[in-house]
Amino acid sequence: MAAAASFTDRPGALEITQRLAEICGPPFARFAGPADEVAGRTARWVAVPGGPHAAAEVLRLAAAHQLTVVARGAGTKIDWGAAPAQVDIMLDTGRLAGIWHEPQGSPLAEIGAGTPIRAVQATLDRTGQRLPIDAPSPGATLGGVLAADEAGPLRHRHGSPCAQLVGVRYLDADGELVSLGAAGTALLGRAGPAGGAAALLGTGQVPGLDVARLLCGSQGGLGVLVSATMRVQAVPASRVWVTRPVWTPLEVHDLVRAVLAARLDPAAVELDLPVPVPLPRRPVHPDHPSVVGRPDHPAVAGRSAGPAAAGSLVALLEGGPADVAERAERLVAVLGGEAVVGHAAPEWWGHYPFAPGETALRIEVPINDLHAAVYALRDAAGGPVPVRGSAGIGTVHAALPGSLPPERVASILAAVRGVLLARQGRCVVVAAPAPVRRAVDLWGDLPTLPRLRAAKEHLDPHQRLAPGRLPGGL
């Protein structure tokens, strides 16, 4: 609270505090505490508005006093990306929650930005429906998932949550409520900022959705999401996971190509390559079932069995019971005799390979070059690195130890990005310890930066929304 106390005597500080309490209600406006930070930058106030109009009033107050605003959902990804230049008001979206239009035979639902994904799925499940979204962050809100463009295994078939977006309501930097997308597209003619941003993009068939999807991944730097209209679907009657052990990235490459060529319509194709753990140093007979057929099969009895399998390739099949069973049988034939069918996901499924305090990387590369990216990462790091993610679309995450000095992380990034550059791939630092975050280029080459800069200048010319969170210090 020392940081808060340092500005309470500044002119206007108590007036702002009182006004926030009037807008949000006394229990929902306060001076920020030590835990109210964004990537290490502590806020001055925390405001929890009770609805869209109250949130708009908070933004108008910020504009009147030239204060910055950073939106926060559940805080599961609050340390991702760059630290903002300043956080005056942390706008907590926890009360912007609820499913406001439950689908009654409709494939759409409007959902408050502060609604936890788990709560949405539990509510929809009562009607036999779901969002085809499985973002890995526990407790994540819909707004947080969209703001970070976070996706899980189901992105293989359904795309990211941002790709499923049908419409949004958001607040611009001046506190104006803008509706875009399905019903909101008709409003673009009189919604100046949105129409201008659509002209900046000039690529999509539906201008409203162009701007709405530009907000995705913007970390709240272009607007504050209030609600999103998403597609919903029936819960699959049957789900099975077909698992195949793998030892090398090149083997993964061949297996993924075989799975996709078989046209079995998997809902997800996930890879887990943990750091190999040696088997116990004990004699293993060469005919023992645990080692027969292994690439590192010992030549003579009495030798150690060598390193354990490096990981797993797992495909999820969804649909009707008979159809799923038939496709699973065909997939086992494609993957070989070591493949097994299970009715529960592996423990690692839908989880990141990195832990708090580690440097988390996201690698995006054409699937034919995924093995080259993994090998490049291993070579640069000087040994195996945990890798996990959607091998079927070439998007995976990796973890580097948090103890690595910033210059070592920078050299690894440079090496990996050099390999990816010729393959039209990217390596992004998702999260990192503060010294690393300050010292390295988090995003690498970003061809869309000029367009993003133009959108920021148009939608937030005074740099009030999460300044510095976007690439290029925007």
C-alpha positions as CSV (number, residue, x, y, z in Angstrom):
1,M,0.0,0.0,0.0
2,A,3.0,2.3,0.1
3,A,2.8,2.9,-3.6
4,A,-0.8,3.9,-3.2
5,A,-0.1,6.2,-0.3
6,S,2.6,8.0,-2.4
7,F,0.0,9.5,-4.6
8,T,-3.0,10.0,-2.3
9,D,-2.0,13.5,-1.5
10,R,-1.6,14.6,-5.1
11,P,-4.2,17.1,-6.3
12,G,-7.3,15.3,-7.5
13,A,-6.4,11.9,-6.1
14,L,-9.1,11.8,-3.5
15,E,-11.6,13.3,-5.9
16,I,-10.9,10.5,-8.4
17,T,-11.2,7.9,-5.6
18,Q,-14.6,9.3,-4.5
19,R,-15.8,9.5,-8.1
20,L,-14.8,5.8,-8.7
21,A,-16.7,4.8,-5.6
22,E,-19.8,6.7,-6.9
23,I,-19.6,4.9,-10.3
24,C,-18.9,1.4,-9.1
25,G,-20.2,1.4,-5.5
26,P,-18.0,1.8,-2.4
27,P,-17.1,-1.9,-2.1
28,F,-16.0,-2.0,-5.7
29,A,-13.5,0.9,-5.9
30,R,-10.3,1.2,-3.9
31,F,-6.6,2.1,-3.9
32,A,-4.6,-0.7,-5.5
33,G,-2.5,-3.1,-3.4
34,P,0.8,-4.9,-4.1
35,A,-1.1,-7.7,-5.9
36,D,-2.7,-5.4,-8.3
37,E,0.0,-5.3,-10.9
38,V,0.4,-6.0,-14.6
39,A,3.7,-7.6,-15.6
40,G,5.3,-6.0,-12.6
41,R,3.7,-2.6,-13.0
42,T,1.5,-1.7,-10.0
43,A,-1.8,0.1,-10.5
44,R,-3.0,3.1,-8.6
45,W,-6.7,2.3,-8.3
46,V,-8.9,-0.7,-8.9
47,A,-12.4,-0.3,-10.2
48,V,-14.9,-3.1,-10.6
49,P,-17.9,-1.6,-12.5
50,G,-21.2,-3.3,-12.2
51,G,-22.2,-3.1,-15.9
52,P,-21.3,-1.6,-19.3
53,H,-22.5,1.9,-18.5
54,A,-20.5,2.0,-15.3
55,A,-17.4,0.8,-17.1
56,A,-18.0,3.5,-19.7
57,E,-18.1,6.1,-16.9
58,V,-14.8,4.8,-15.5
59,L,-13.2,5.3,-19.0
60,R,-14.7,8.8,-19.3
61,L,-13.3,9.7,-15.9
62,A,-9.9,8.4,-17.0
63,A,-10.1,10.5,-20.1
64,A,-11.0,13.6,-18.2
65,H,-8.0,13.2,-15.9
66,Q,-5.6,11.8,-18.5
67,L,-5.3,8.5,-16.7
68,T,-4.3,5.1,-18.2
69,V,-6.6,2.1,-17.9
70,V,-5.7,-1.6,-18.1
71,A,-8.5,-4.2,-18.1
72,R,-8.2,-7.3,-16.0
73,G,-10.3,-10.5,-16.0
74,A,-9.3,-13.4,-13.8
75,G,-5.6,-12.3,-14.0
76,T,-4.5,-15.7,-15.4
77,K,-2.4,-14.0,-18.1
78,I,-1.8,-10.6,-16.5
79,D,2.0,-11.2,-16.8
80,W,2.0,-12.2,-20.4
81,G,3.6,-9.8,-22.9
82,A,5.2,-6.5,-22.2
83,A,4.7,-4.4,-19.1
84,P,2.5,-1.3,-19.6
85,A,4.2,2.1,-19.4
86,Q,1.8,3.0,-16.6
87,V,-1.3,1.6,-14.9
88,D,-3.5,4.3,-13.3
89,I,-6.8,2.4,-13.1
90,M,-7.1,-1.3,-13.3
91,L,-10.6,-2.0,-14.6
92,D,-11.7,-5.4,-13.2
93,T,-14.3,-7.0,-15.5
94,G,-15.5,-9.5,-12.8
95,R,-19.0,-7.9,-12.7
96,L,-19.4,-7.8,-16.5
97,A,-20.4,-11.4,-16.4
98,G,-23.3,-13.7,-17.5
99,I,-24.7,-15.3,-20.5
100,W,-27.1,-12.7,-21.7
101,H,-28.7,-14.5,-24.5
102,E,-28.8,-18.2,-23.9
103,P,-29.2,-20.2,-27.1
104,Q,-32.7,-21.6,-27.5
105,G,-32.2,-23.4,-30.7
106,S,-29.8,-20.6,-31.8
107,P,-26.2,-21.4,-32.6
108,L,-25.1,-18.1,-30.9
109,A,-24.7,-16.8,-27.3
110,E,-23.8,-13.4,-26.0
111,I,-21.4,-13.7,-23.1
112,G,-20.1,-11.1,-20.7
113,A,-16.4,-10.5,-20.9
114,G,-15.8,-11.2,-17.3
115,T,-17.5,-14.6,-17.3
116,P,-15.2,-17.5,-16.5
117,I,-15.1,-20.0,-19.4
118,R,-15.8,-22.9,-16.9
119,A,-19.0,-21.2,-15.9
120,V,-20.1,-20.7,-19.5
121,Q,-19.4,-24.4,-20.3
122,A,-21.3,-25.5,-17.1
123,T,-24.3,-23.4,-18.1
124,L,-24.4,-24.5,-21.7
125,D,-23.9,-28.1,-20.7
126,R,-27.3,-28.1,-19.1
127,T,-28.8,-27.6,-22.6
128,G,-26.5,-30.1,-24.2
129,Q,-24.3,-27.4,-25.8
130,R,-20.8,-26.0,-25.4
131,L,-18.4,-23.4,-26.6
132,P,-15.7,-25.2,-28.8
133,I,-13.1,-23.5,-26.6
134,D,-10.6,-25.1,-24.2
135,A,-8.1,-22.4,-23.3
136,P,-5.5,-23.9,-21.0
137,S,-5.4,-21.1,-18.3
138,P,-7.5,-22.3,-15.3
139,G,-10.2,-19.9,-14.4
140,A,-9.7,-17.7,-17.5
141,T,-12.6,-15.4,-18.5
142,L,-13.9,-15.1,-22.0
143,G,-12.6,-11.5,-22.2
144,G,-9.2,-12.6,-21.1
145,V,-9.0,-15.4,-23.6
146,L,-10.0,-13.1,-26.4
147,A,-7.7,-10.3,-25.3
148,A,-4.7,-12.7,-25.3
149,D,-5.9,-14.7,-28.3
150,E,-5.5,-17.9,-26.2
151,A,-6.5,-21.2,-27.7
152,G,-6.3,-24.9,-26.7
153,P,-6.3,-28.2,-28.5
154,L,-9.8,-27.7,-30.1
155,R,-8.3,-24.9,-32.3
156,H,-7.2,-27.7,-34.7
157,R,-10.8,-28.2,-35.9
158,H,-12.6,-25.0,-34.7
159,G,-9.9,-22.4,-34.9
160,S,-9.0,-20.0,-32.1
161,P,-11.8,-18.4,-30.0
162,C,-11.1,-15.2,-31.9
163,A,-11.9,-17.1,-35.2
164,Q,-15.3,-18.1,-33.6
165,L,-16.2,-14.6,-32.8
166,V,-19.5,-13.4,-34.3
167,G,-19.7,-10.0,-32.7
168,V,-18.5,-7.8,-29.8
169,R,-19.5,-4.9,-27.6
170,Y,-16.5,-2.9,-26.5
171,L,-15.7,0.5,-25.0
172,D,-13.3,2.8,-26.8
173,A,-10.8,5.0,-25.2
174,D,-13.3,7.8,-24.7
175,G,-15.8,5.5,-23.0
176,E,-18.2,5.1,-26.0
177,L,-20.0,1.7,-26.2
178,V,-19.5,0.3,-29.7
179,S,-21.3,-2.8,-31.1
180,L,-19.7,-4.7,-33.9
181,G,-20.4,-7.9,-35.8
182,A,-23.6,-9.8,-36.3
183,A,-26.1,-7.2,-35.3
184,G,-23.6,-4.4,-34.8
185,T,-22.4,-4.3,-38.4
186,A,-25.3,-2.1,-39.3
187,L,-24.0,0.5,-36.8
188,L,-20.7,1.0,-38.5
189,G,-22.0,3.9,-40.6
190,R,-22.4,6.1,-37.5
191,A,-19.7,4.5,-35.3
192,G,-16.8,6.7,-36.3
193,P,-13.9,5.1,-34.6
194,A,-15.0,1.6,-35.7
195,G,-15.6,2.6,-39.2
196,G,-12.3,4.3,-39.4
197,A,-10.4,1.2,-38.1
198,A,-12.3,-1.0,-40.6
199,A,-11.0,1.3,-43.4
200,L,-7.5,0.8,-42.0
201,L,-7.8,-2.9,-42.3
202,G,-9.6,-3.2,-45.6
203,T,-9.3,-7.0,-45.8
204,G,-12.4,-8.7,-44.5
205,Q,-15.8,-9.2,-45.9
206,V,-17.6,-7.9,-42.8
207,P,-16.0,-4.7,-41.6
208,G,-17.4,-5.0,-38.1
209,L,-15.7,-8.4,-37.6
210,D,-12.4,-7.1,-39.0
211,V,-12.3,-4.5,-36.2
212,A,-13.7,-7.0,-33.6
213,R,-11.0,-9.5,-34.4
214,L,-8.3,-6.8,-34.3
215,L,-9.3,-6.4,-30.7
216,C,-8.4,-10.0,-30.2
217,G,-4.8,-10.4,-28.9
218,S,-4.6,-6.7,-28.3
219,Q,-4.2,-7.1,-24.5
220,G,-6.8,-4.4,-24.0
221,G,-4.7,-1.9,-25.9
222,L,-7.4,-1.0,-28.5
223,G,-10.6,-1.3,-26.5
224,V,-12.1,-2.8,-23.4
225,L,-14.3,-5.8,-24.2
226,V,-17.7,-5.8,-22.6
227,S,-19.3,-8.9,-24.2
228,A,-18.8,-11.2,-27.1
229,T,-21.2,-13.1,-29.3
230,M,-19.9,-16.6,-29.8
231,R,-20.9,-19.7,-31.8
232,V,-22.1,-22.7,-29.7
233,Q,-22.5,-26.3,-30.7
234,A,-23.9,-29.6,-29.5
235,V,-21.8,-31.5,-27.0
236,P,-20.3,-34.5,-28.9
237,A,-21.9,-37.8,-28.0
238,S,-18.5,-39.6,-27.9
239,R,-14.9,-38.6,-27.4
240,V,-11.8,-40.8,-27.6
241,W,-8.1,-40.0,-27.5
242,V,-5.7,-42.1,-29.6
243,T,-2.2,-42.0,-28.2
244,R,1.1,-43.0,-29.8
245,P,4.5,-42.7,-28.1
246,V,7.1,-40.8,-30.0
247,W,10.9,-40.4,-29.7
248,T,12.0,-37.8,-32.2
249,P,10.6,-34.6,-33.8
250,L,11.2,-36.1,-37.2
251,E,9.0,-39.1,-36.3
252,V,6.3,-36.6,-35.2
253,H,6.5,-35.0,-38.6
254,D,5.9,-38.2,-40.4
255,L,3.1,-39.3,-38.1
256,V,1.2,-36.0,-38.3
257,R,1.4,-36.1,-42.1
258,A,0.0,-39.6,-42.0
259,V,-2.8,-38.6,-39.6
260,L,-3.9,-35.6,-41.7
261,A,-3.6,-37.6,-45.0
262,A,-6.0,-40.2,-43.6
263,R,-8.8,-37.6,-43.5
264,L,-10.2,-38.8,-40.2
265,D,-11.4,-35.4,-39.1
266,P,-9.6,-35.2,-35.7
267,A,-10.8,-32.5,-33.3
268,A,-7.3,-32.0,-32.1
269,V,-3.8,-33.4,-32.8
270,E,-1.5,-32.6,-29.8
271,L,2.1,-33.2,-29.1
272,D,3.9,-33.5,-25.8
273,L,7.7,-33.7,-25.8
274,P,8.9,-33.4,-22.3
275,V,12.6,-33.5,-21.3
276,P,13.4,-37.3,-21.5
277,V,13.9,-39.0,-18.1
278,P,16.3,-42.0,-18.1
279,L,15.0,-45.3,-17.1
280,P,16.4,-46.9,-14.0
281,R,19.9,-48.3,-14.5
282,R,19.1,-52.0,-14.2
283,P,19.5,-55.0,-16.5
284,V,16.6,-55.4,-19.0
285,H,16.3,-58.6,-21.1
286,P,16.2,-57.7,-24.8
287,D,12.9,-59.6,-25.3
288,H,11.1,-57.9,-22.4
289,P,7.8,-56.3,-23.7
290,S,8.9,-52.9,-22.4
291,V,11.8,-52.6,-24.8
292,V,10.9,-54.7,-27.8
293,G,10.6,-52.5,-30.9
294,R,12.1,-49.5,-29.2
295,P,14.5,-47.4,-31.3
296,D,16.9,-47.5,-28.4
297,H,16.5,-51.2,-27.9
298,P,19.6,-52.6,-26.1
299,A,21.7,-54.9,-28.2
300,V,22.6,-57.3,-25.4
301,A,21.1,-58.3,-22.1
302,G,22.5,-56.5,-19.1
303,R,22.6,-53.1,-20.7
304,S,20.5,-50.2,-19.5
305,A,17.3,-49.7,-21.4
306,G,18.3,-46.1,-22.2
307,P,16.1,-43.0,-22.2
308,A,12.4,-43.3,-21.9
309,A,10.1,-42.4,-24.8
310,A,10.4,-38.7,-25.4
311,G,6.7,-38.0,-25.5
312,S,3.3,-38.6,-27.0
313,L,1.3,-37.7,-30.1
314,V,-2.4,-37.8,-29.3
315,A,-5.4,-37.3,-31.6
316,L,-8.9,-36.5,-30.2
317,L,-11.9,-37.9,-32.2
318,E,-15.4,-36.5,-31.5
319,G,-18.8,-37.5,-32.9
320,G,-21.4,-40.3,-32.7
321,P,-20.3,-43.4,-30.9
322,A,-20.3,-45.7,-33.9
323,D,-18.5,-43.2,-36.1
324,V,-15.9,-42.4,-33.5
325,A,-15.2,-46.1,-32.9
326,E,-14.7,-46.7,-36.6
327,R,-12.4,-43.7,-37.1
328,A,-10.4,-44.7,-34.0
329,E,-9.8,-48.2,-35.4
330,R,-8.6,-46.7,-38.7
331,L,-6.4,-44.2,-36.8
332,V,-4.7,-47.0,-34.8
333,A,-3.9,-48.7,-38.1
334,V,-2.4,-45.4,-39.4
335,L,-0.3,-44.8,-36.3
336,G,0.9,-48.4,-35.8
337,G,0.7,-51.1,-33.2
338,E,1.9,-48.9,-30.4
339,A,-1.1,-46.7,-30.6
340,V,-3.8,-47.1,-27.9
341,V,-7.4,-45.8,-27.6
342,G,-8.5,-44.2,-24.3
343,H,-11.7,-42.5,-23.1
344,A,-9.9,-39.9,-21.0
345,A,-7.4,-37.3,-21.9
346,P,-3.7,-37.6,-20.9
347,E,-2.8,-35.7,-17.7
348,W,-0.9,-33.1,-19.7
349,W,-3.7,-32.5,-22.2
350,G,-4.7,-28.8,-22.3
351,H,-1.9,-27.6,-20.1
352,Y,1.1,-25.5,-20.9
353,P,4.6,-27.0,-20.7
354,F,5.9,-23.9,-18.8
355,A,5.5,-22.9,-15.1
356,P,5.4,-19.5,-13.4
357,G,8.9,-17.9,-13.5
358,E,10.0,-19.7,-16.7
359,T,10.4,-18.2,-20.1
360,A,7.5,-19.3,-22.2
361,L,7.8,-19.4,-26.0
362,R,5.1,-19.8,-28.6
363,I,6.3,-21.2,-32.0
364,E,4.1,-21.0,-35.0
365,V,5.4,-22.7,-38.2
366,P,3.9,-24.6,-41.1
367,I,3.4,-28.2,-40.0
368,N,6.0,-29.6,-42.5
369,D,8.6,-27.5,-40.7
370,L,7.6,-28.1,-37.1
371,H,10.4,-30.7,-36.6
372,A,13.0,-28.2,-37.9
373,A,11.8,-25.6,-35.3
374,V,12.0,-28.1,-32.4
375,Y,15.5,-29.3,-33.5
376,A,16.6,-25.6,-33.8
377,L,15.4,-24.9,-30.3
378,R,17.2,-28.0,-28.9
379,D,20.4,-27.0,-30.7
380,A,20.2,-23.4,-29.5
381,A,19.4,-24.4,-25.9
382,G,22.1,-27.1,-25.8
383,G,19.7,-29.9,-24.9
384,P,16.0,-31.0,-25.0
385,V,13.4,-28.4,-24.2
386,P,9.8,-29.2,-23.1
387,V,7.5,-28.7,-26.1
388,R,3.7,-29.1,-26.2
389,G,0.9,-28.0,-28.4
390,S,-1.1,-28.4,-31.5
391,A,1.2,-30.3,-33.9
392,G,-1.6,-30.6,-36.4
393,I,-1.5,-26.9,-37.1
394,G,2.1,-26.1,-36.2
395,T,1.5,-24.1,-33.0
396,V,3.3,-25.2,-29.9
397,H,4.7,-23.8,-26.7
398,A,8.1,-24.4,-25.2
399,A,9.7,-23.6,-21.8
400,L,13.2,-22.3,-21.0
401,P,14.4,-22.3,-17.4
402,G,13.8,-19.1,-15.5
403,S,17.4,-19.2,-14.3
404,L,18.8,-18.5,-17.8
405,P,20.4,-15.1,-18.0
406,P,18.7,-12.6,-20.4
407,E,21.6,-12.7,-22.9
408,R,21.4,-16.5,-23.1
409,V,17.7,-16.3,-23.8
410,A,18.3,-13.6,-26.5
411,S,20.9,-15.8,-28.2
412,I,18.4,-18.8,-28.2
413,L,15.7,-16.6,-29.6
414,A,18.0,-15.3,-32.4
415,A,19.0,-18.8,-33.4
416,V,15.4,-20.1,-33.5
417,R,14.0,-17.1,-35.3
418,G,16.8,-17.4,-37.9
419,V,15.7,-20.9,-38.7
420,L,12.0,-19.9,-38.7
421,L,12.5,-16.9,-40.9
422,A,13.1,-18.9,-44.0
423,R,10.1,-21.2,-43.1
424,Q,7.6,-18.4,-42.6
425,G,7.4,-19.1,-38.9
426,R,7.5,-17.1,-35.7
427,C,8.7,-17.4,-32.2
428,V,7.1,-15.1,-29.6
429,V,8.0,-14.8,-25.9
430,V,4.6,-15.3,-24.2
431,A,5.8,-14.7,-20.6
432,A,9.2,-14.3,-18.9
433,P,10.9,-13.2,-15.7
434,A,11.2,-9.4,-15.6
435,P,14.9,-9.2,-16.5
436,V,14.4,-11.3,-19.6
437,R,11.2,-9.4,-20.5
438,R,13.1,-6.1,-20.4
439,A,16.1,-7.3,-22.3
440,V,14.8,-9.3,-25.2
441,D,12.6,-8.7,-28.2
442,L,9.4,-10.4,-27.2
443,W,7.8,-10.5,-30.7
444,G,10.5,-10.6,-33.3
445,D,9.7,-9.6,-36.8
446,L,6.1,-8.5,-37.2
447,P,4.9,-7.6,-40.7
448,T,1.6,-6.3,-39.4
449,L,3.1,-3.7,-37.1
450,P,2.4,-0.7,-39.4
451,R,-1.3,-1.7,-39.6
452,L,-1.4,-2.2,-35.8
453,R,0.3,1.2,-35.2
454,A,-2.3,2.8,-37.5
455,A,-5.2,1.2,-35.6
456,K,-3.7,2.2,-32.2
457,E,-3.3,5.8,-33.4
458,H,-6.9,5.9,-34.6
459,L,-8.6,4.0,-31.7
460,D,-6.5,5.3,-28.9
461,P,-4.6,8.4,-30.1
462,H,-3.8,9.6,-26.5
463,Q,-2.3,6.2,-25.4
464,R,-4.7,5.7,-22.5
465,L,-5.5,2.0,-23.0
466,A,-2.7,-0.3,-21.7
467,P,0.1,1.8,-23.2
468,G,3.1,-0.2,-24.1
469,R,1.4,-3.6,-24.0
470,L,1.3,-4.0,-27.8
471,P,4.3,-4.8,-30.0
472,G,6.5,-1.9,-30.8
473,G,5.8,-0.2,-27.5
474,L,2.3,0.8,-28.6
